Each structure stands twice: as C-alpha cells, then as structure tokens.
CSV table of C-alpha atoms in Angstrom, one decimal:
chain,number,residue,atom,x,y,z
A,17,MET,CA,0.0,0.2,0.1
A,18,ALA,CA,1.2,3.3,-0.7
A,19,ARG,CA,2.6,5.5,2.1
A,20,LYS,CA,0.1,8.3,3.4
A,21,ASP,CA,2.7,10.7,4.6
A,22,PRO,CA,1.8,14.4,4.6
A,23,ASP,CA,4.8,15.5,6.0
A,24,THR,CA,7.2,13.6,3.1
A,25,GLU,CA,7.8,13.7,-0.5
A,26,THR,CA,8.3,9.8,-1.4
A,27,PRO,CA,9.3,7.7,-4.5
A,28,VAL,CA,6.4,7.0,-6.8
A,29,ASP,CA,4.6,3.7,-5.5
A,30,GLU,CA,5.1,0.8,-7.6
A,31,ALA,CA,1.3,0.2,-8.0
A,32,PHE,CA,0.9,3.8,-9.7
A,33,ARG,CA,3.9,3.2,-12.3
A,34,PRO,CA,2.2,1.5,-15.2
A,35,THR,CA,-0.4,3.9,-15.4
A,36,LEU,CA,1.5,6.8,-15.3
A,37,ALA,CA,3.9,5.4,-17.4
A,38,TRP,CA,0.9,5.1,-19.8
A,39,MET,CA,-0.1,8.3,-19.4
A,40,ALA,CA,2.6,9.5,-20.0
A,41,ASN,CA,3.8,8.0,-22.9
A,42,GLU,CA,0.0,8.8,-24.5
A,43,ILE,CA,1.1,12.5,-23.7
A,44,ALA,CA,4.5,12.0,-25.9
A,45,ALA,CA,2.2,10.6,-28.7
A,46,GLY,CA,0.1,13.6,-28.9
A,47,ARG,CA,-3.1,12.0,-27.1
A,48,ALA,CA,-4.9,12.8,-23.7
A,49,PRO,CA,-5.0,9.7,-21.5
A,50,HIS,CA,-8.0,8.4,-21.1
A,51,ALA,CA,-9.3,5.1,-20.0
A,52,ALA,CA,-11.5,3.7,-16.8
A,53,ASN,CA,-9.4,4.8,-14.2
A,54,VAL,CA,-8.2,7.9,-15.9
A,55,PRO,CA,-10.9,10.7,-16.6
A,56,ALA,CA,-10.5,12.7,-19.6
A,57,CYS,CA,-9.1,16.0,-18.7
A,58,SER,CA,-11.0,19.2,-20.5
A,59,ALA,CA,-10.5,19.9,-23.9
A,60,ASP,CA,-9.3,23.2,-22.5
A,61,ILE,CA,-6.5,21.9,-20.0
A,62,TRP,CA,-5.5,19.4,-23.0
A,63,ASP,CA,-5.2,22.7,-25.3
A,64,VAL,CA,-3.1,24.2,-22.3
A,65,ILE,CA,-0.7,20.9,-22.0
A,66,THR,CA,-0.2,20.7,-25.8
A,67,GLY,CA,0.6,24.7,-25.8
A,68,ILE,CA,3.0,24.0,-22.8
A,69,ILE,CA,5.2,21.2,-24.5
A,70,ALA,CA,5.3,23.1,-28.0
A,71,ASP,CA,6.5,26.0,-26.3
A,72,TYR,CA,9.3,23.8,-24.3
A,73,GLY,CA,10.4,23.1,-27.9
A,74,GLU,CA,11.6,19.6,-27.3
A,75,THR,CA,10.1,16.3,-28.6
A,76,LEU,CA,8.4,14.0,-25.4
A,77,VAL,CA,9.8,10.4,-25.7
A,78,THR,CA,8.6,7.2,-23.9
A,79,LEU,CA,9.2,7.5,-20.1
A,80,PRO,CA,12.3,5.5,-19.0
A,81,GLU,CA,12.6,3.4,-15.7
A,82,ALA,CA,14.9,6.6,-14.7
A,83,SER,CA,11.8,8.3,-14.2
A,84,TRP,CA,11.2,6.8,-11.1
A,85,GLU,CA,14.3,7.6,-9.6
A,86,THR,CA,13.8,11.3,-9.5
A,87,SER,CA,9.6,11.2,-9.4
A,88,VAL,CA,7.9,12.1,-6.2
A,89,SER,CA,4.6,11.7,-4.7
A,90,GLN,CA,3.2,12.8,-1.3
A,91,TRP,CA,-0.3,12.1,0.4
A,92,HIS,CA,-2.9,15.4,1.1
A,93,GLY,CA,-5.4,14.0,3.0
A,94,GLU,CA,-7.6,11.9,0.7
A,95,ARG,CA,-5.5,12.0,-2.7
A,96,TRP,CA,-1.7,11.5,-3.8
A,97,LYS,CA,0.3,14.1,-5.7
A,98,VAL,CA,2.5,13.2,-7.9
A,99,LEU,CA,5.1,15.0,-9.9
A,100,VAL,CA,6.4,12.7,-12.9
A,101,ASP,CA,9.6,13.9,-14.2
A,102,LEU,CA,9.4,14.1,-18.1
A,103,TYR,CA,12.1,12.9,-20.9
A,104,THR,CA,12.8,14.3,-24.5
A,105,ALA,CA,14.7,13.1,-27.0
A,106,VAL,CA,17.5,15.7,-26.8
A,107,GLU,CA,17.6,16.3,-23.4
A,108,GLY,CA,17.0,13.0,-21.6
A,109,ARG,CA,15.4,14.1,-18.4
A,110,SER,CA,13.3,17.4,-19.0
A,111,ASP,CA,12.2,20.8,-16.8
A,112,LEU,CA,8.6,19.3,-17.7
A,113,VAL,CA,6.8,17.4,-15.2
A,114,MET,CA,3.5,15.6,-15.3
A,115,ASP,CA,1.0,16.7,-12.7
A,116,VAL,CA,-1.2,13.6,-11.2
A,117,ASP,CA,-3.8,13.3,-8.2
A,118,ILE,CA,-4.4,9.7,-7.6
A,119,ALA,CA,-7.4,8.7,-5.3
A,120,GLU,CA,-8.2,5.7,-3.9
A,121,THR,CA,-11.6,4.3,-5.0
A,122,GLU,CA,-13.5,1.4,-3.8
A,123,THR,CA,-12.1,-0.5,-7.1
A,124,GLY,CA,-8.4,0.7,-7.1
A,125,PHE,CA,-7.1,4.0,-8.1
A,126,GLU,CA,-8.3,6.7,-9.9
A,127,TYR,CA,-5.8,9.1,-11.8
A,128,SER,CA,-6.4,12.7,-12.9
A,129,LEU,CA,-4.2,14.6,-15.4
A,130,HIS,CA,-3.6,18.3,-13.8
A,131,LEU,CA,-0.9,19.4,-16.3
A,132,VAL,CA,2.3,19.1,-17.7
A,133,TYR,CA,4.5,22.2,-16.9
A,134,VAL,CA,7.8,23.4,-16.0
A,135,PRO,CA,7.9,24.1,-11.7
C-alpha cells in the first residue's frame, strides 16, 4: 500500500507506475490519456498542456525507468499528488513534469491529470 505521509515526499509507489507511465507515453504520442481509471481532462486543459509542450520546444519520448528515480509523490489528505519527470529526445530528463492526483476508490485508484509544466 502506498504511503500516506503528509509530511514527506516519497518515491512514486510501484502500484502507480504502470498507469502513470502509460499516461506519460500517451502525452508523448500527442494523445490525451483517457481510460476507465483515468478520466479525460477537459479540452481546455489539453490545449494548455499541448501549448506548454510546444513552447518547451523539445519532443517528449517514452517514459524510461530512470524517471522513477527522481519522480515524487506525497499524500494530501484524500489523494496523492504525484510529479513525474518527463524525458525528451534531446535532453533526456527534461524540466517538464506531469502533475497527477491519485485517489483511492472502491475498485482501485483513479488518476486525474492536472497539467504538464515546468515547475
């Protein structure tokens, strides 16, 4: 079970990684992630995300395992706030992060994409 420590940032729990990697790979492919446990973000939010990525000026690539060495999560009362470090073709690890909230549900976890940005 993922740690629920509101005072400490921790590595992203193993249970979250497959879905987060899928989400990052969908974004890298230019698609808004959407699945049973990943509600679609609004068209406005997707436009903001694609604009930020375009302005960044680099091409996102498939999320490597190395991302989990630097990505973090933290419990915020009813959900985890997760920042996943994204990678580009030229830079490797970029300054961009994928900001996702993860909530526990009766059937598992629900992942809500908030933004991709440079913190």
